[in-house]
JSON list of C-alpha atoms in Angstrom, two decimals:
[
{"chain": "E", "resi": 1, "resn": "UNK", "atom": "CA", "xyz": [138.06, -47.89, -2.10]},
{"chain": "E", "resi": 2, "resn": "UNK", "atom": "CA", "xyz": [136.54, -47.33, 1.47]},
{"chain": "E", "resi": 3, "resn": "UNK", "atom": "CA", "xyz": [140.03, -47.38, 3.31]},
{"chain": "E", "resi": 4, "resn": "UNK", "atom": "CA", "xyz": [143.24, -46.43, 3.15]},
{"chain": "E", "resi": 5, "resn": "UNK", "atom": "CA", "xyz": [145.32, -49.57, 1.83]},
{"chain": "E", "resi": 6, "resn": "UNK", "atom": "CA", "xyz": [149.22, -49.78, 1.38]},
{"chain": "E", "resi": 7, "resn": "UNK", "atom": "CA", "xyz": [151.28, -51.91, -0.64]},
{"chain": "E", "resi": 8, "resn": "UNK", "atom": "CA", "xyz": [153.57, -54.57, 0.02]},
{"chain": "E", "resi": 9, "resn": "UNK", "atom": "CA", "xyz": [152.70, -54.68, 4.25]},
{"chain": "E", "resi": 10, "resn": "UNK", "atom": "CA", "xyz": [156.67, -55.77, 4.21]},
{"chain": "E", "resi": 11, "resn": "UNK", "atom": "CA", "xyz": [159.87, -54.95, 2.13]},
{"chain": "E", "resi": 12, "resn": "UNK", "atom": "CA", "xyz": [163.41, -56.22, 2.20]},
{"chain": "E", "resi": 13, "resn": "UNK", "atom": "CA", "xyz": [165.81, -54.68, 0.59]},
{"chain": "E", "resi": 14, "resn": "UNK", "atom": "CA", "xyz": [169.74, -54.20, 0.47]},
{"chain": "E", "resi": 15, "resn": "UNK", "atom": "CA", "xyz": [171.39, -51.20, 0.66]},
{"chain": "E", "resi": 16, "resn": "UNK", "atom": "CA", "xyz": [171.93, -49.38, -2.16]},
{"chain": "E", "resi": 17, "resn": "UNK", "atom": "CA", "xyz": [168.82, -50.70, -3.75]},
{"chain": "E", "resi": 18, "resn": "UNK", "atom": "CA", "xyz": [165.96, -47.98, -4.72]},
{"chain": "E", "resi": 19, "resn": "UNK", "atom": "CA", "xyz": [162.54, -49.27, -3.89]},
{"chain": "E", "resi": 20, "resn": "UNK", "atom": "CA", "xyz": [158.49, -47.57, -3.85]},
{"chain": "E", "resi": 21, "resn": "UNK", "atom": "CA", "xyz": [155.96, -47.99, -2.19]},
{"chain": "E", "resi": 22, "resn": "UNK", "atom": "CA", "xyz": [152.20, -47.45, -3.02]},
{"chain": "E", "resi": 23, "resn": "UNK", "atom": "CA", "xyz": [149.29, -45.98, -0.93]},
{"chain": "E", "resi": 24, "resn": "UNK", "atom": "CA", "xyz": [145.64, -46.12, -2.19]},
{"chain": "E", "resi": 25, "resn": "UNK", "atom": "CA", "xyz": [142.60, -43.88, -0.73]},
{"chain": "E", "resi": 26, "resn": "UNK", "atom": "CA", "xyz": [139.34, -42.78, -1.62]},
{"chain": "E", "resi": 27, "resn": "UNK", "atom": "CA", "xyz": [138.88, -39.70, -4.16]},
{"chain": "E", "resi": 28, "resn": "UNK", "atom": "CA", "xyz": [135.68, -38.49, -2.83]},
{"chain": "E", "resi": 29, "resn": "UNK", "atom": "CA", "xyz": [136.12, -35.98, -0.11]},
{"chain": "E", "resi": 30, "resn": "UNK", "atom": "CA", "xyz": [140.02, -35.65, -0.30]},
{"chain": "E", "resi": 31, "resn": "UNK", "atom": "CA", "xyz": [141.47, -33.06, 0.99]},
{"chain": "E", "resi": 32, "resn": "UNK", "atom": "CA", "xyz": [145.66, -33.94, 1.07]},
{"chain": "E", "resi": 33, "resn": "UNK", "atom": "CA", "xyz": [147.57, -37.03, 1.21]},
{"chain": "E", "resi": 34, "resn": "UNK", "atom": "CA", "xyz": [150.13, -37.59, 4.36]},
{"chain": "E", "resi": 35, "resn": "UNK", "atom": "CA", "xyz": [153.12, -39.52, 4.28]},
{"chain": "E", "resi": 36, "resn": "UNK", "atom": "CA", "xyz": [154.57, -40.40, 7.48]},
{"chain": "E", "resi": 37, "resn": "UNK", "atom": "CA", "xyz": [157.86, -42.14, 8.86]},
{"chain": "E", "resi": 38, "resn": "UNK", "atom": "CA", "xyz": [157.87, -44.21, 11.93]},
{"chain": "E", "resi": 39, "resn": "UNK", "atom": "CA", "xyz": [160.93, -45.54, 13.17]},
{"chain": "E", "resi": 40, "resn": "UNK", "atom": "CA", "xyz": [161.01, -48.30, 16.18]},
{"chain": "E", "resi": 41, "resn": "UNK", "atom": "CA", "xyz": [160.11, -47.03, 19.63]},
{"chain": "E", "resi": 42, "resn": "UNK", "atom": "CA", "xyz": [159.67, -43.28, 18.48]},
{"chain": "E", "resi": 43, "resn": "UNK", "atom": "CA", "xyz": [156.69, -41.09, 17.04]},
{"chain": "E", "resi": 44, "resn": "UNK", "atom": "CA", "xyz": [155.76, -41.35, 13.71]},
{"chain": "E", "resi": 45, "resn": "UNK", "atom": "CA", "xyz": [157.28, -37.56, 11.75]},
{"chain": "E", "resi": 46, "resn": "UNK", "atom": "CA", "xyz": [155.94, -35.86, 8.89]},
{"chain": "E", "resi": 47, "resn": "UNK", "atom": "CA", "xyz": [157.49, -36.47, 5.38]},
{"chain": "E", "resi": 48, "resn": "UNK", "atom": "CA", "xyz": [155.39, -34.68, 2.66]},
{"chain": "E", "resi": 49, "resn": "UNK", "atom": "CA", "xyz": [152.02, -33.24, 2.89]},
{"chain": "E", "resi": 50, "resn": "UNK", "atom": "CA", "xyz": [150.70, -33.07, -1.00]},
{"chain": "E", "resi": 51, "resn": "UNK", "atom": "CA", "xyz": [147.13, -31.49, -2.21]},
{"chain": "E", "resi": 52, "resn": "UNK", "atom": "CA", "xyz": [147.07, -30.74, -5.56]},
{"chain": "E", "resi": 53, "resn": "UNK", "atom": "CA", "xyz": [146.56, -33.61, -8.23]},
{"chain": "E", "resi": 54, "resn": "UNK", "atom": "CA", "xyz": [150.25, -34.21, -9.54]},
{"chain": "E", "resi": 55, "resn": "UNK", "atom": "CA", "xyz": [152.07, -33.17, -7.05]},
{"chain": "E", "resi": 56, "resn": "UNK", "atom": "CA", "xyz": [155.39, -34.24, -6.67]},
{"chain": "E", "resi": 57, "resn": "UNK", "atom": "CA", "xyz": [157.28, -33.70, -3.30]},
{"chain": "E", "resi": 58, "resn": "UNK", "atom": "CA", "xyz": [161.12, -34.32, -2.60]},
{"chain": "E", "resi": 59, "resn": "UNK", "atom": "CA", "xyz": [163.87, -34.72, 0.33]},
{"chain": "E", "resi": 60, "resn": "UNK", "atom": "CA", "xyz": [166.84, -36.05, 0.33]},
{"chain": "E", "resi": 61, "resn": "UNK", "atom": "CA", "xyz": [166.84, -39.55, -1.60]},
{"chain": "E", "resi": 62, "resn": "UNK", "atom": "CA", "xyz": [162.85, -39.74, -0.62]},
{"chain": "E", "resi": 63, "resn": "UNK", "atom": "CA", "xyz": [160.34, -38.66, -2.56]},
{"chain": "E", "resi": 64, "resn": "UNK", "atom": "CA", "xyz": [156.19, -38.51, -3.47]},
{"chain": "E", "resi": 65, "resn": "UNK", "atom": "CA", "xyz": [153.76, -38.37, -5.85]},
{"chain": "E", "resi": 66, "resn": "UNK", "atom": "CA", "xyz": [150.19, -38.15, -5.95]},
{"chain": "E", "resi": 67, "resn": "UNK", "atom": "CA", "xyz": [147.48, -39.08, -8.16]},
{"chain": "E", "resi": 68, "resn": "UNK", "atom": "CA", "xyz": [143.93, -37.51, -6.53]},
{"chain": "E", "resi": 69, "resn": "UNK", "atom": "CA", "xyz": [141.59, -38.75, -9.93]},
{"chain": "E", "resi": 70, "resn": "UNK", "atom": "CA", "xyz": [143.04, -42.22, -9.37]},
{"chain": "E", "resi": 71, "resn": "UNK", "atom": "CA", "xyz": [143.38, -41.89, -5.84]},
{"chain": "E", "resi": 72, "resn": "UNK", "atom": "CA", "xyz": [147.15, -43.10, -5.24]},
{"chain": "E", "resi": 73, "resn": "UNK", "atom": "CA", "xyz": [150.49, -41.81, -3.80]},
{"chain": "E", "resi": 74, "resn": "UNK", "atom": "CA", "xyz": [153.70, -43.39, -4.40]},
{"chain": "E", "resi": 75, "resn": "UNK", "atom": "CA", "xyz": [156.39, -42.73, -2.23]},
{"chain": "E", "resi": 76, "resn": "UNK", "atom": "CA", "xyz": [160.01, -43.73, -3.70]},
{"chain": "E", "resi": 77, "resn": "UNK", "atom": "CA", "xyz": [163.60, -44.25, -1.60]},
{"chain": "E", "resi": 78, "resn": "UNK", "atom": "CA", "xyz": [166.62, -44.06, -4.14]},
{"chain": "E", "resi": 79, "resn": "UNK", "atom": "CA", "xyz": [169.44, -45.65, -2.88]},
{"chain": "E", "resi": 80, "resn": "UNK", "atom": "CA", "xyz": [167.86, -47.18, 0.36]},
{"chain": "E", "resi": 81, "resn": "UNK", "atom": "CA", "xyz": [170.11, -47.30, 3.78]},
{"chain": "E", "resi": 82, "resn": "UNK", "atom": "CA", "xyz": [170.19, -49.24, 6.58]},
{"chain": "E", "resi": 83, "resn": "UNK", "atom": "CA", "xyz": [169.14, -45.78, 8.59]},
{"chain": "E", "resi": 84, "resn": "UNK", "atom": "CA", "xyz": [165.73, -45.55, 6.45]},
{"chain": "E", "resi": 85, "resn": "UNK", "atom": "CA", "xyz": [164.83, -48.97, 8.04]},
{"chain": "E", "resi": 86, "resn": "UNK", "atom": "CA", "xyz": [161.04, -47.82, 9.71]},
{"chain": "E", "resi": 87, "resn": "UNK", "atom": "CA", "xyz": [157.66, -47.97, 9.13]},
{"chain": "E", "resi": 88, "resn": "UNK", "atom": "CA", "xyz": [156.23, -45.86, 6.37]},
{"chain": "E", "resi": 89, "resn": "UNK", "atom": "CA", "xyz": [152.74, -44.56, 6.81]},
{"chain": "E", "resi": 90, "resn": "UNK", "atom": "CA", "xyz": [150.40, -42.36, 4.64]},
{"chain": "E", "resi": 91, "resn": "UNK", "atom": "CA", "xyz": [147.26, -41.21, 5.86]},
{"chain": "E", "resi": 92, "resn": "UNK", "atom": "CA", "xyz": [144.10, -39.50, 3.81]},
{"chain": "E", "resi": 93, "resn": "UNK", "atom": "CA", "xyz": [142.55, -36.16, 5.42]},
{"chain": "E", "resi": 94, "resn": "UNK", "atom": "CA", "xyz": [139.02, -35.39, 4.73]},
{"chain": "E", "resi": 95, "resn": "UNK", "atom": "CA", "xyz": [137.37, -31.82, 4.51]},
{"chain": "E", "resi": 96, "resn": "UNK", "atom": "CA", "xyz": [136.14, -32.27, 7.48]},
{"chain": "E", "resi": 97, "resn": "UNK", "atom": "CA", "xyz": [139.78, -32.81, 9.29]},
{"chain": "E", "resi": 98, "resn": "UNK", "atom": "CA", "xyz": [139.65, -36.72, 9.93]},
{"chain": "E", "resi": 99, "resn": "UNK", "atom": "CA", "xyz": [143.08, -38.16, 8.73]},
{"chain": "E", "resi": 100, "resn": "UNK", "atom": "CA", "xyz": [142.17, -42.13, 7.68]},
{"chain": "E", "resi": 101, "resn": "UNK", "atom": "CA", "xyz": [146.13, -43.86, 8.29]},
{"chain": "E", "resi": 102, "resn": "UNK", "atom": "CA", "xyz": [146.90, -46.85, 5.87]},
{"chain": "E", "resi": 103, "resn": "UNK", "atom": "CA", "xyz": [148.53, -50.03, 8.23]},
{"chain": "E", "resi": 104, "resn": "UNK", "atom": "CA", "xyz": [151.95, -49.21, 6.92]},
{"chain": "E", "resi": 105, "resn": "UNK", "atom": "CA", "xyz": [154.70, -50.61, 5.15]},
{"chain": "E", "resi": 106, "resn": "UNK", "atom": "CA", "xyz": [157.24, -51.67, 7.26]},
{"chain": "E", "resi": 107, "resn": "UNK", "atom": "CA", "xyz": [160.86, -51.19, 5.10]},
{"chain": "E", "resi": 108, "resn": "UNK", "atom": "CA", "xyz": [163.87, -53.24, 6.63]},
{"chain": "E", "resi": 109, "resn": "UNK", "atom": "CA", "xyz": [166.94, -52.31, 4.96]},
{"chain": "E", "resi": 110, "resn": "UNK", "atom": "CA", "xyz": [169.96, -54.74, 4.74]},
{"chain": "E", "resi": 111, "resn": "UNK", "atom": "CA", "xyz": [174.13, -53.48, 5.03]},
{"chain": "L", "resi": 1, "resn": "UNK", "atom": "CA", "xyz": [159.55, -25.32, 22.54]},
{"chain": "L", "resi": 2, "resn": "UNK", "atom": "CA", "xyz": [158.46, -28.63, 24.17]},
{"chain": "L", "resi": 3, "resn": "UNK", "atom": "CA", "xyz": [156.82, -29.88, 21.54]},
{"chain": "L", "resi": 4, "resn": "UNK", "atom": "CA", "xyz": [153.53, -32.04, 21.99]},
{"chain": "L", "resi": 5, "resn": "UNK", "atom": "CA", "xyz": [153.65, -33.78, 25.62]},
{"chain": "L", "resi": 6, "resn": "UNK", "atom": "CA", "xyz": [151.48, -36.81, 26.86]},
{"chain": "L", "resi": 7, "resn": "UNK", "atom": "CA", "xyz": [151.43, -38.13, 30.13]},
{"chain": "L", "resi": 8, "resn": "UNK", "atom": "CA", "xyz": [151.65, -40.73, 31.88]},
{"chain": "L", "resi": 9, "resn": "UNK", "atom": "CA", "xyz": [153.88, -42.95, 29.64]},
{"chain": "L", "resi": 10, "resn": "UNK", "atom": "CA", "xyz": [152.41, -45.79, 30.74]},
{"chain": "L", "resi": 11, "resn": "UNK", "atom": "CA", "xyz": [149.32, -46.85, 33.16]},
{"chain": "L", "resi": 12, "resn": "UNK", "atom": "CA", "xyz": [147.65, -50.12, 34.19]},
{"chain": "L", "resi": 13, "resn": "UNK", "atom": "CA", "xyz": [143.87, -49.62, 35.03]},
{"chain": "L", "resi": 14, "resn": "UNK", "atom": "CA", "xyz": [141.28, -52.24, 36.22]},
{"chain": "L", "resi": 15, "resn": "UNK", "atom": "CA", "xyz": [138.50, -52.86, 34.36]},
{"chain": "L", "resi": 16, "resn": "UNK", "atom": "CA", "xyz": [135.68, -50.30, 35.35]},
{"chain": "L", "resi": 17, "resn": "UNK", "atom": "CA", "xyz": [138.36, -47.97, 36.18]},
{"chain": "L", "resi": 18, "resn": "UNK", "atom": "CA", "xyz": [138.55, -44.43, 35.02]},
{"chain": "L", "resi": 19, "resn": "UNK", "atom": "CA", "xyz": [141.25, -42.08, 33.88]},
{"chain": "L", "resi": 20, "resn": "UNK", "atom": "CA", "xyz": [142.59, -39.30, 31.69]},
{"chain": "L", "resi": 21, "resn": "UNK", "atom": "CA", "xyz": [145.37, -39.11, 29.60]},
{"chain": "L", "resi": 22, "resn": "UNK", "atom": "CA", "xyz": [146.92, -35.69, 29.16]},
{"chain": "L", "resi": 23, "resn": "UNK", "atom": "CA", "xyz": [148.36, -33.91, 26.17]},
{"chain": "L", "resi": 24, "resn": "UNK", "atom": "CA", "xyz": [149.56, -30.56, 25.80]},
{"chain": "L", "resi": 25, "resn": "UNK", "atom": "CA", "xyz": [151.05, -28.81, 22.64]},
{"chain": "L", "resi": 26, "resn": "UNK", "atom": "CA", "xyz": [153.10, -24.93, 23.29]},
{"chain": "L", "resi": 27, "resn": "UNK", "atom": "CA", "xyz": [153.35, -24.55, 19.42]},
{"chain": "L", "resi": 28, "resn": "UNK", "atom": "CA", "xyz": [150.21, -22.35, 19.14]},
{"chain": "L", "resi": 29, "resn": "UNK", "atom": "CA", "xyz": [148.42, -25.62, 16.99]},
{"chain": "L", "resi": 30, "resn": "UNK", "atom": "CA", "xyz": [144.82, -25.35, 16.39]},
{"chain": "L", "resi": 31, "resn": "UNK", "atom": "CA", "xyz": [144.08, -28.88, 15.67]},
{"chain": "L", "resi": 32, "resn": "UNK", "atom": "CA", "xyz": [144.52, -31.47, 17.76]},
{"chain": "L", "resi": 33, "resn": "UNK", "atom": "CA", "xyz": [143.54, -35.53, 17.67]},
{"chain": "L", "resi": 34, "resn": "UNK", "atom": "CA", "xyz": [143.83, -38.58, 19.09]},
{"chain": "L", "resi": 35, "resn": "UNK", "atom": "CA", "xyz": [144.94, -41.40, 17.75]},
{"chain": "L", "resi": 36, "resn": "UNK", "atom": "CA", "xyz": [145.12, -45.23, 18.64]},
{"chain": "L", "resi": 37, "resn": "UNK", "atom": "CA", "xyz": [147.87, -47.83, 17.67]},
{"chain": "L", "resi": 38, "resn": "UNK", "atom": "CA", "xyz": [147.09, -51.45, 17.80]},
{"chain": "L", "resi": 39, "resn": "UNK", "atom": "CA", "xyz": [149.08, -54.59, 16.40]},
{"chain": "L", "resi": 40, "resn": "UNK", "atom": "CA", "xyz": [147.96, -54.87, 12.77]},
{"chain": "L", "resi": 41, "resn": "UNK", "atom": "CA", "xyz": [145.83, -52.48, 12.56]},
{"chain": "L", "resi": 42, "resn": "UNK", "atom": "CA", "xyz": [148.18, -49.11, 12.55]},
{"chain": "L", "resi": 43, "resn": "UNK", "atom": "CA", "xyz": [146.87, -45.74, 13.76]},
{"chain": "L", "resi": 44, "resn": "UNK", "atom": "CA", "xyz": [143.27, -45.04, 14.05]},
{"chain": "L", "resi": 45, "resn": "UNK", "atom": "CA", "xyz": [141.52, -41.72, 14.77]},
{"chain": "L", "resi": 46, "resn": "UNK", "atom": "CA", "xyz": [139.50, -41.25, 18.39]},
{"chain": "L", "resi": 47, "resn": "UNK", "atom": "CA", "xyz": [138.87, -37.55, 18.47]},
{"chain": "L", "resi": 48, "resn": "UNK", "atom": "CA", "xyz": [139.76, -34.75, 16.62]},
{"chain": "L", "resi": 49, "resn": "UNK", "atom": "CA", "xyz": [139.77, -31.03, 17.78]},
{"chain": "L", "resi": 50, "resn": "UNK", "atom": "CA", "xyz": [140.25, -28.03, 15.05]},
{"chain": "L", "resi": 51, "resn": "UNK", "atom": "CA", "xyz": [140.33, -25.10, 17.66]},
{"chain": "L", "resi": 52, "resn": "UNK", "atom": "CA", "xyz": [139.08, -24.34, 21.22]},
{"chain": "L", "resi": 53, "resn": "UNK", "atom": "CA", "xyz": [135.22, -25.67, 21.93]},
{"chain": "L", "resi": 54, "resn": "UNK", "atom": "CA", "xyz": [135.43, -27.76, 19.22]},
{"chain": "L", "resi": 55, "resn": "UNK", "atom": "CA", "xyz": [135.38, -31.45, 19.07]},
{"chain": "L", "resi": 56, "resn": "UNK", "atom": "CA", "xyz": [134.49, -33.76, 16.08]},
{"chain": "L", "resi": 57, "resn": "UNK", "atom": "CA", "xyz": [134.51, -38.11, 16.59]},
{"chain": "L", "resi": 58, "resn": "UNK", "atom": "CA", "xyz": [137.14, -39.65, 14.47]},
{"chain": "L", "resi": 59, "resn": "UNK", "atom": "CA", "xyz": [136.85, -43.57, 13.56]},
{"chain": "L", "resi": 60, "resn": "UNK", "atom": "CA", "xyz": [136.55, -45.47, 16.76]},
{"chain": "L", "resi": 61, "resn": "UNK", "atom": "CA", "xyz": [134.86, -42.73, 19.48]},
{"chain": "L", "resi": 62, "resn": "UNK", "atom": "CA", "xyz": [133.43, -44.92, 21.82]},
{"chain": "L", "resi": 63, "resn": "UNK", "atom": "CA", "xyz": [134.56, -45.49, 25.32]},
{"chain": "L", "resi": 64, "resn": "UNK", "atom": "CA", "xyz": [136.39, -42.14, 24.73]},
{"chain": "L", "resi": 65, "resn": "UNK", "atom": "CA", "xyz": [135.52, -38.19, 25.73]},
{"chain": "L", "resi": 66, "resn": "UNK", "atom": "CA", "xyz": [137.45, -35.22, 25.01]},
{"chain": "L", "resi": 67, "resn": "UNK", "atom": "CA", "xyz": [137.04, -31.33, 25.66]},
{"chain": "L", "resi": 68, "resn": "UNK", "atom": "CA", "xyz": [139.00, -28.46, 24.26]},
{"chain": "L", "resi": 69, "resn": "UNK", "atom": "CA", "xyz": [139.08, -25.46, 26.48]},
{"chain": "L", "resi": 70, "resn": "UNK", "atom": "CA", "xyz": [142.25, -24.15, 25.77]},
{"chain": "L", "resi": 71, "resn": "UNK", "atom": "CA", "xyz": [144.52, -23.94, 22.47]},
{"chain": "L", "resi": 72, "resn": "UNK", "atom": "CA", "xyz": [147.06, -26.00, 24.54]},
{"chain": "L", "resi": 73, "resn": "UNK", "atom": "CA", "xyz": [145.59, -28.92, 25.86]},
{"chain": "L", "resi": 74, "resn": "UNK", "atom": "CA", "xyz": [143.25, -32.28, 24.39]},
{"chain": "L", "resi": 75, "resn": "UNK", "atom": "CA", "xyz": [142.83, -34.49, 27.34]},
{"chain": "L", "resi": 76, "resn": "UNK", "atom": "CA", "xyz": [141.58, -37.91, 26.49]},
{"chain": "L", "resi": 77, "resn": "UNK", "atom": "CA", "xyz": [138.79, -39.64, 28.90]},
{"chain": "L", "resi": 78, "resn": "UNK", "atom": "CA", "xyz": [138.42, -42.50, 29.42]},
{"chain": "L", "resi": 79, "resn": "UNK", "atom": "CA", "xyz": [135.06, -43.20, 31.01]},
{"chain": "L", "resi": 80, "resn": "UNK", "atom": "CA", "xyz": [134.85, -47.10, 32.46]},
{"chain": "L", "resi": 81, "resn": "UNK", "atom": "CA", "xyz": [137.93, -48.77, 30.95]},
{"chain": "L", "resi": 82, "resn": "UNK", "atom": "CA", "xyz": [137.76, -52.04, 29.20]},
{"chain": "L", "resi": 83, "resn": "UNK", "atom": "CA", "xyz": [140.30, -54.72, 28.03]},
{"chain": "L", "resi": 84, "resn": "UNK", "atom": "CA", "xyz": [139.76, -53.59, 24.33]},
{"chain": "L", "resi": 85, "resn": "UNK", "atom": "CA", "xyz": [140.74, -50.46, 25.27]},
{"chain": "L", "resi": 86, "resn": "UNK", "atom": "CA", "xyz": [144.47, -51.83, 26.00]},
{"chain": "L", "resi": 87, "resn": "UNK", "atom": "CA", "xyz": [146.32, -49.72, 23.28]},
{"chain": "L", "resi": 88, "resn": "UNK", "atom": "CA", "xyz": [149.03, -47.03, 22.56]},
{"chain": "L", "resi": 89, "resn": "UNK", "atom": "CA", "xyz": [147.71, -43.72, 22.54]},
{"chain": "L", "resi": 90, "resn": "UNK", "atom": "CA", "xyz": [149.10, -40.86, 20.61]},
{"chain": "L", "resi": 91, "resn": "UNK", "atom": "CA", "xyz": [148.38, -37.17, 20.66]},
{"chain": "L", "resi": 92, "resn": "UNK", "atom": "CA", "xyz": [149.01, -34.83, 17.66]},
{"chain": "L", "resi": 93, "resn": "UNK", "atom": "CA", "xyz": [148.83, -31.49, 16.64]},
{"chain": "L", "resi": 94, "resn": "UNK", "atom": "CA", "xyz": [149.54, -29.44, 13.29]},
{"chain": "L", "resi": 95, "resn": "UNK", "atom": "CA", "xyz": [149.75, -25.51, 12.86]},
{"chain": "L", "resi": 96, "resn": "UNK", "atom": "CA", "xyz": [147.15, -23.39, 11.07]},
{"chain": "L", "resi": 97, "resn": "UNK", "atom": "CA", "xyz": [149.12, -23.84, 7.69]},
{"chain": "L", "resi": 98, "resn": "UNK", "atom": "CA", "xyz": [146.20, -25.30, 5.97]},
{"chain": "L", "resi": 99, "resn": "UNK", "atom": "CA", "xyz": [147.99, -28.99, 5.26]},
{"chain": "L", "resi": 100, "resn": "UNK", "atom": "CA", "xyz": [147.65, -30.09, 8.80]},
{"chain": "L", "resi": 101, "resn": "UNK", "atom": "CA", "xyz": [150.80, -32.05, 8.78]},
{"chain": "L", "resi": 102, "resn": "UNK", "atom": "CA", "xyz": [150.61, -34.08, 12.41]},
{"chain": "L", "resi": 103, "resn": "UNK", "atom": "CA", "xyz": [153.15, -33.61, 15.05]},
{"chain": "L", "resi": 104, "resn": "UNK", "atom": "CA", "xyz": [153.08, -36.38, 17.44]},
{"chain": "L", "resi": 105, "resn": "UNK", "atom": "CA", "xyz": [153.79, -36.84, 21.06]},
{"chain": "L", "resi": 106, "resn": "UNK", "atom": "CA", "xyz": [155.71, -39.42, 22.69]},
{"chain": "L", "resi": 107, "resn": "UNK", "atom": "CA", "xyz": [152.97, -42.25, 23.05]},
{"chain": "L", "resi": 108, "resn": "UNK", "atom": "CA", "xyz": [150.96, -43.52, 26.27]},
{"chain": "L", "resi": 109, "resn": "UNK", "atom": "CA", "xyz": [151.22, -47.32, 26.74]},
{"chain": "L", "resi": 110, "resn": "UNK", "atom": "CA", "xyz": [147.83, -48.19, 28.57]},
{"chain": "L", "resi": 111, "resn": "UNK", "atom": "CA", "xyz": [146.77, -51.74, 30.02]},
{"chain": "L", "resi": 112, "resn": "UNK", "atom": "CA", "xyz": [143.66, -52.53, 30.99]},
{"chain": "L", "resi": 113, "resn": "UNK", "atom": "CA", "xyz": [143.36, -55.79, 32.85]}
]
């Protein structure tokens, strides 16, 4: 894997349902795994920063894993709201310091 | 603290034109980057900066110049604007924690007609 590629692009869900998402990146040269949240019309904010193969990061009803031999993070929303309706981004950072963003997947959440 | 600041929020340039778009962080950050956001293809790196005098090309570079003389401030050039250059610009920094978890600024809408 040359990129950073997230899975599915789109997500519907109702509210109350738990859903994951899945980010792939290359394993050579990794240095930590980003996980972002964008919301409409704002700046994307930091949700987990994770290093160390099998890491395993939590807030709230959100949470992360990661997976550096493989070279995938799954990020997990238990009990989704209409609030948690954004954009969810993860990004791979190099050793050099150049952060590679995935396209997204954008999470619409239904009352 | 003010955070990470970017101005102007939006410009419309000419083709040919040049122009700078200014960030500033007052958190102290070492690194600093640029970023791009166009439809489709989410955020892609221009620049990167991990301290004062330093300056490293991210994924899509051309068109663009930075400097960093000071902690505080990555200032984006751009040289002889094009159309393809018609984007959202965002500015980030992080804190010398070692995870470089990106704080972003507010955005510059640019058009380039």
């Amino acid at each position: 894997i040359l990129n950073v590629e997230q899975s599915p692009q789109s997500l519907h869900v109702q509210e109350g349902d738990s859903t994951n998402f899945t980010c792939s990146f290359p394993s050579s040269n990794f240095y930590a795994l980003h996980w972002y949240r964008w919301e409409t019309a704002k700046s994307p904010e930091a949700l987990f920063v994770m290093t160390l193969n099998g890491d395993e990061k939590k807030k709230g009803r959100i949470s992360a894993t990661l997976n550096t031999k493989e070279g995938y993070s799954y990020l997990y929303i238990k009990g989704s709201q209409p609030e948690d309706s954004a954009t969810y981004l993860c990004a791979s950072m190099g050793y050099q310091g150049n952060l590679i963003f995935g396209k997204g997947t954008k999470l619409s959440v239904k009352p | 603290n003010a955070g990470v600041t970017q101005t102007p929020k939006f410009q419309v340039l000419k083709t040919g034109q040049s122009m700078t778009l200014q960030c500033a962080q007052d958190m102290n950050h070492e690194y600093m980057s640029w970023y791009r956001q166009d439809p489709g293809m989410g955020l892609r790196l221009i620049h990167y900066s991990v301290g004062a005098g330093i300056t490293d090309q991210g994924e899509v570079p051309n068109g663009y110049n930075v400097s960093r003389s000071t902690t505080e401030d990555f200032p984006l050039r751009l040289l002889s604007a094009a159309p393809s250059q018609t984007s959202v610009y965002f500015c980030a920094s992080s804190p010398p924690t070692g995870t470089y978890e990106q704080y972003f600024g507010p955005g510059t809408r640019l058009t380039v007609t």
